[in-house]
Structure formats: structure tokens, C-alpha cells
PDB file of C-alpha atoms and ligand atoms in Angstrom:
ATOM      1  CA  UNK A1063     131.434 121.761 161.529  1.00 84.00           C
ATOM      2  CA  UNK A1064     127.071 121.365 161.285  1.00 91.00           C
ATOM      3  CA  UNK A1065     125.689 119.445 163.503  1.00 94.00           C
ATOM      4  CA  UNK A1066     123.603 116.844 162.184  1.00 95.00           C
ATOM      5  CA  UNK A1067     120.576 118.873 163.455  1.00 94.00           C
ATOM      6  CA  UNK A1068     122.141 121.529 161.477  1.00 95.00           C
ATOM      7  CA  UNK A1069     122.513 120.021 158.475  1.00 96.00           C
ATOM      8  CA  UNK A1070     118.942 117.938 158.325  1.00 96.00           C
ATOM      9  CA  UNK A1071     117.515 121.918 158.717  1.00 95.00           C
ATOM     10  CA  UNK A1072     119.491 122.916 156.106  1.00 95.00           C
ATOM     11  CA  UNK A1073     117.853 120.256 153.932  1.00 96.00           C
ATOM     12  CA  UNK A1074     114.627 120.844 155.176  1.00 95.00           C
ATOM     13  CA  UNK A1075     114.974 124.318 154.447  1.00 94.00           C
ATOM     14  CA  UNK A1076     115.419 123.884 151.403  1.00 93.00           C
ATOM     15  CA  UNK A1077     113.271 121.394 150.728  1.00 95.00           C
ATOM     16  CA  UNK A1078     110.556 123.816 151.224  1.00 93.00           C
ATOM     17  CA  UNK A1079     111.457 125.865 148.545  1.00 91.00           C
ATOM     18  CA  UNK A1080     111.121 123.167 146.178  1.00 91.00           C
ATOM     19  CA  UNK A1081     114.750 121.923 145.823  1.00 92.00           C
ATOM     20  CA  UNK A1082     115.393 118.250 145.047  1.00 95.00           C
ATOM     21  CA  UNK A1083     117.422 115.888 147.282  1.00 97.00           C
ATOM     22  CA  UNK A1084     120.105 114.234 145.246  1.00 97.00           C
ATOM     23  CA  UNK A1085     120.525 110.716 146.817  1.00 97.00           C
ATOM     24  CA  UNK A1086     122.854 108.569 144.621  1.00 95.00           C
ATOM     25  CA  UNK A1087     121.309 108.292 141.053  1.00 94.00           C
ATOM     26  CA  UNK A1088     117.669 109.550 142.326  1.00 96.00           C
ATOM     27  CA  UNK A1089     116.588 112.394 142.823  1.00 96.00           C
ATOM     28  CA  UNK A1090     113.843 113.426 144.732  1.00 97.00           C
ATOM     29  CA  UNK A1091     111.131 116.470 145.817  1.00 96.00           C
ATOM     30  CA  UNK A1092     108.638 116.512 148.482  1.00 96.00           C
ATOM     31  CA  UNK A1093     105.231 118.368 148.427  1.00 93.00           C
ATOM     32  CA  UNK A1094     105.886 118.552 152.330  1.00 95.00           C
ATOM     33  CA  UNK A1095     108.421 118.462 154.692  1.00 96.00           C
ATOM     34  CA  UNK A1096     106.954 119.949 157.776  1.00 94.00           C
ATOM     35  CA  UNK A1097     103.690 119.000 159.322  1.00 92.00           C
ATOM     36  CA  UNK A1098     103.099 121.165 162.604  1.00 87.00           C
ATOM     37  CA  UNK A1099     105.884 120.583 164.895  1.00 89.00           C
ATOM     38  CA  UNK A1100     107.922 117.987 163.283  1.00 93.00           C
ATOM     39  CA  UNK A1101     109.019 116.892 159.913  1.00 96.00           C
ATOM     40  CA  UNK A1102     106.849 114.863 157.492  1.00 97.00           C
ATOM     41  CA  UNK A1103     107.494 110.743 157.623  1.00 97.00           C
ATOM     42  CA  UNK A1104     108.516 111.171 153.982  1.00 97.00           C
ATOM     43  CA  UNK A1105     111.230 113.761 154.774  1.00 97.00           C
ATOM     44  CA  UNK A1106     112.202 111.501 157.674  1.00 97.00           C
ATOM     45  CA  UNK A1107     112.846 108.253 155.753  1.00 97.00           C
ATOM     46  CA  UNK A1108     114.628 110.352 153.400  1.00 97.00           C
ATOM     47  CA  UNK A1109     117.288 112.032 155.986  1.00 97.00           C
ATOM     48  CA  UNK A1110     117.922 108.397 157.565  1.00 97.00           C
ATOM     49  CA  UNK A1111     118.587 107.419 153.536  1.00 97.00           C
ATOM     50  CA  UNK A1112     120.890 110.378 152.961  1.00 97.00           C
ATOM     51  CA  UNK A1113     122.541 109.379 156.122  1.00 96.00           C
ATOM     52  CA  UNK A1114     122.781 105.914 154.938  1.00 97.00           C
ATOM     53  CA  UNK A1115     124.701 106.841 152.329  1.00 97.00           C
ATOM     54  CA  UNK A1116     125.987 110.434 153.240  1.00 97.00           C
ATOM     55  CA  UNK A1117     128.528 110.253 150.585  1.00 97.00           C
ATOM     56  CA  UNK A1118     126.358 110.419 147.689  1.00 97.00           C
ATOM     57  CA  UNK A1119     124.218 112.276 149.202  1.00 97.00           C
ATOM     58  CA  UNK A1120     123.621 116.517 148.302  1.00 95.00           C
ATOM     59  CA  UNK A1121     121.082 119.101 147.960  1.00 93.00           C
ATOM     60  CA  UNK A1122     120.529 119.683 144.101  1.00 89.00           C
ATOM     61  CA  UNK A1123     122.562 122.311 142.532  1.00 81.00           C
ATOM     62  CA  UNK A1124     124.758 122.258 145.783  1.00 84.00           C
ATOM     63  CA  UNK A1125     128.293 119.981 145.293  1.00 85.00           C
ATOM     64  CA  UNK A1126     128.789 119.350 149.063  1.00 91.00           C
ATOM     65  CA  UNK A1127     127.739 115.883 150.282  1.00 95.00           C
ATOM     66  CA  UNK A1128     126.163 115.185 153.741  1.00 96.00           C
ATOM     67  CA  UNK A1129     129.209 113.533 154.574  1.00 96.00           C
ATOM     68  CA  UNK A1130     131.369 117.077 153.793  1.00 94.00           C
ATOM     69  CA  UNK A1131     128.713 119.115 155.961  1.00 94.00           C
ATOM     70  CA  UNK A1132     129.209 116.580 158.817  1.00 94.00           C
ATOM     71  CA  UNK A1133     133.100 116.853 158.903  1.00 93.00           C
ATOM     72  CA  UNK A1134     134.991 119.610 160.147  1.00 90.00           C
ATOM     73  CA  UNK A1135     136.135 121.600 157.045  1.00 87.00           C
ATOM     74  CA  UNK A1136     132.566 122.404 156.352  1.00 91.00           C
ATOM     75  CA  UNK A1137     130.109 124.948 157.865  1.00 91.00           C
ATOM     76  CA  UNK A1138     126.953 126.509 157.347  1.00 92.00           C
ATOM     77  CA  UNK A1139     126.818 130.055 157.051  1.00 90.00           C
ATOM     78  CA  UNK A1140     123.824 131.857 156.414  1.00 89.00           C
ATOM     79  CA  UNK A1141     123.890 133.428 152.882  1.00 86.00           C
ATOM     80  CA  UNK A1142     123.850 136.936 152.426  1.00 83.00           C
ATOM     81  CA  UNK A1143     121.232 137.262 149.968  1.00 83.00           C
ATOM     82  CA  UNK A1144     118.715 135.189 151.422  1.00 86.00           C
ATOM     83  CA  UNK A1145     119.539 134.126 155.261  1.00 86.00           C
ATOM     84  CA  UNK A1146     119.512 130.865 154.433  1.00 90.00           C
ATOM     85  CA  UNK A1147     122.318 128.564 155.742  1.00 92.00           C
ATOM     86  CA  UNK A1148     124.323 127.606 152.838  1.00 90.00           C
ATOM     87  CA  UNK A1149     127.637 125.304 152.853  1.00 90.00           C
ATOM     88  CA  UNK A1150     130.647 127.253 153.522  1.00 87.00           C
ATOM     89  CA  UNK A1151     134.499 125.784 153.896  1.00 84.00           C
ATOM     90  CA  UNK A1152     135.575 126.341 157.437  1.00 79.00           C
ATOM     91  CA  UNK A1153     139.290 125.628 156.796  1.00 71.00           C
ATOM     92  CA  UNK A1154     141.980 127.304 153.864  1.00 68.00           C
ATOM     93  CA  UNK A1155     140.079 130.653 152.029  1.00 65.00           C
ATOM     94  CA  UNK A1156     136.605 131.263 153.284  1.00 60.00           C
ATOM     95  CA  UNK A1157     134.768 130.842 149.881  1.00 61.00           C
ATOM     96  CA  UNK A1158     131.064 130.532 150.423  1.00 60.00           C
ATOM     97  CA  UNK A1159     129.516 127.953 147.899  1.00 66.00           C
ATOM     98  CA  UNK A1160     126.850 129.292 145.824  1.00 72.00           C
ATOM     99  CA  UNK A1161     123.985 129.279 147.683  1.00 81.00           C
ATOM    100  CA  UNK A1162     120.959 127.466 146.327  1.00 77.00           C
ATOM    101  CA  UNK A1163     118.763 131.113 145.708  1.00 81.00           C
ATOM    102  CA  UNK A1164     121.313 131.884 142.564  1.00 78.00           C
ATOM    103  CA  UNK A1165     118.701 130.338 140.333  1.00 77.00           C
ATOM    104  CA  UNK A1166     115.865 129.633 142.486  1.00 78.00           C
ATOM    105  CA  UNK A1167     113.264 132.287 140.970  1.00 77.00           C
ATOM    106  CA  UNK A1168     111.003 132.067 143.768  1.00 76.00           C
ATOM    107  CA  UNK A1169     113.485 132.995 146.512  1.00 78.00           C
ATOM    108  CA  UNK A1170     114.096 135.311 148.229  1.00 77.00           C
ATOM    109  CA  UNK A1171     110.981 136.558 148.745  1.00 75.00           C
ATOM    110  CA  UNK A1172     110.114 138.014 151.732  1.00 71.00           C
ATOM    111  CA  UNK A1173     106.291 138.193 150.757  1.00 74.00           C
ATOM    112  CA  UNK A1174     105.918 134.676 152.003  1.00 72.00           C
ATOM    113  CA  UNK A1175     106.448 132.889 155.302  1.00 72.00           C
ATOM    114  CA  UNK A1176     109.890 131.471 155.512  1.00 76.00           C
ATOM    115  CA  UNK A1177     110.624 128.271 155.493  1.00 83.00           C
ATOM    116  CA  UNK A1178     111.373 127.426 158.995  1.00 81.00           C
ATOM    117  CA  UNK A1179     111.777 124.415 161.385  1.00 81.00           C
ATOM    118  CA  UNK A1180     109.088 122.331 162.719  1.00 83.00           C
ATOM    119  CA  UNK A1181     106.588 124.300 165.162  1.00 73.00           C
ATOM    120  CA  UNK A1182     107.421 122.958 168.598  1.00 66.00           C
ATOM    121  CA  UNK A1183     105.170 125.078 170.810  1.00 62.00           C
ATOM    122  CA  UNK A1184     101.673 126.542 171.060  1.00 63.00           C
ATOM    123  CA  UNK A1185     102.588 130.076 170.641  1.00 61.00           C
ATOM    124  CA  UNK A1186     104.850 129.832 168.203  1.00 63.00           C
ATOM    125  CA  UNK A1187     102.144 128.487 165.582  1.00 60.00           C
ATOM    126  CA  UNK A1188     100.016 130.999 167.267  1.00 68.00           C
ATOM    127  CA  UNK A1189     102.246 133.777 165.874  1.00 70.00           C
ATOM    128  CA  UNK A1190     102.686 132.569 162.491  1.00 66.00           C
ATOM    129  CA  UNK A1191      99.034 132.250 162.427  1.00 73.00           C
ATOM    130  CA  UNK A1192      98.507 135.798 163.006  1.00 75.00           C
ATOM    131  CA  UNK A1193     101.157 136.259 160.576  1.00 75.00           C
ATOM    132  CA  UNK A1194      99.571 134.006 158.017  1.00 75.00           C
ATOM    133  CA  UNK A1195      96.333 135.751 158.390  1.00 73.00           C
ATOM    134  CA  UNK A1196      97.828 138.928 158.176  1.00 60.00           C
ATOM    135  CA  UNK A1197      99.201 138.510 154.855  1.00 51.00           C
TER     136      UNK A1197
HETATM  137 ZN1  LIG B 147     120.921 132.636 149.321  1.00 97.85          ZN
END
């Protein structure tokens, strides 16, 4: 079972890499999710939405609602292929879903920074400075 800390990382994760939020009959992108160290106000009103209606919610291309990640039969493991966490049934055979890189292009790619959570602390944007100006 994700937490729902879990799960709105998950979707932010995502998110990042371009994939749509599926909420009911819209669906939506966002240019930004994370500014410094927290999430965007756009990404926010959209995770209290999903969680509004968690059962319609989903990531595109993924079939497992926000109300599925938040029960107990669901997990998020981190995918093999990309180290992403990825919806995986907890209960019965342990089939992970197809994780959302299948037929993302752009991922993985380990060229680029990863997506990653908001920043909370000076050094850590520090570091991925250096590592920004590294690259
Ligand atoms: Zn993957």
C-alpha cells in the first residue's frame, strides 16, 4: 500500500517527463510541476482534484486509479528499466504493470537530471547545481 505522499510523487514524477494526468474525461499536462522545494500551485490543485475524485483518476497510459494505489492490493515498485516507481499488485501474482517508459521515447535517459521531488534544503539544490553545471 503507497502512501499518499507516495503516490502524489509518483505523479509528480511523472509529470515531469511529460505524461498527462487523466482526471475523469480531461486530460491534462503541466509545463511544471516543481518549483524549488515544493510543487507548482498548478500541480497542487490538480492532486487535491485527483483526490477529489480518486476513482477516475490515473496517470495516462497507466490503468490503476488513485483510489487502487491508495488501497492495500497496490504498491509502487520501482521499475527495472528506469527506477521509476511504477504500480505494482501487492496481493495474488506479483505482475508489475507496464511502467509508463514502454513508450515514453525520452526516458530513460540518464543524460538528464532526474525527475525528482521538490528541493527541501540548501545543499541539496546546491548539488544539483553543480550537477546541472556540470553537464
Ligand atoms: Zn520504467
Amino acid at each position: 500500500m503507497a502512501t499518499a505522499r507516495e503516490v502524489k510523487e509518483y505523479l509528480a514524477y511523472w509529470m515531469q517527463l511529460g505524461r498527462k494526468l487523466v482526471i475523469g474525461d480531461r486530460v491534462v499536462q503541466l509545463d511544471r510541476v516543481i518549483a524549488g522545494d515544493h510543487y507548482t500551485t498548478r500541480f497542487e490543485e490538480l492532486w487535491q482534484e485527483g483526490q477529489a475524485h480518486p476513482t477516475t483518476t490515473c496517470l495516462e497510459g497507466s490503468n490503476v486509479t488513485l483510489q487502487q494505489l491508495l488501497a492495500p492490493n497496490y504498491e509502487l515498485l520501482e521499475c527495472p528499466r528506469c527506477d521509476l516507481p511504477v504500480p505494482s499488485a501487492s496481493l495474488g501474482p506479483r505482475s508489475v504493470q507496464p511502467c509508463p517508459c514502454d513508450d515514453l521515447n525520452i526516458w530513460p535517459n540518464f543524460d538528464t537530471v532526474p525527475p525528482h521531488p521538490p528541493i527541501n534544503t540548501a545543499s541539496q539544490l546546491r548539488s544539483l547545481q553543480e550537477r546541472l553545471g556540470k553537464s
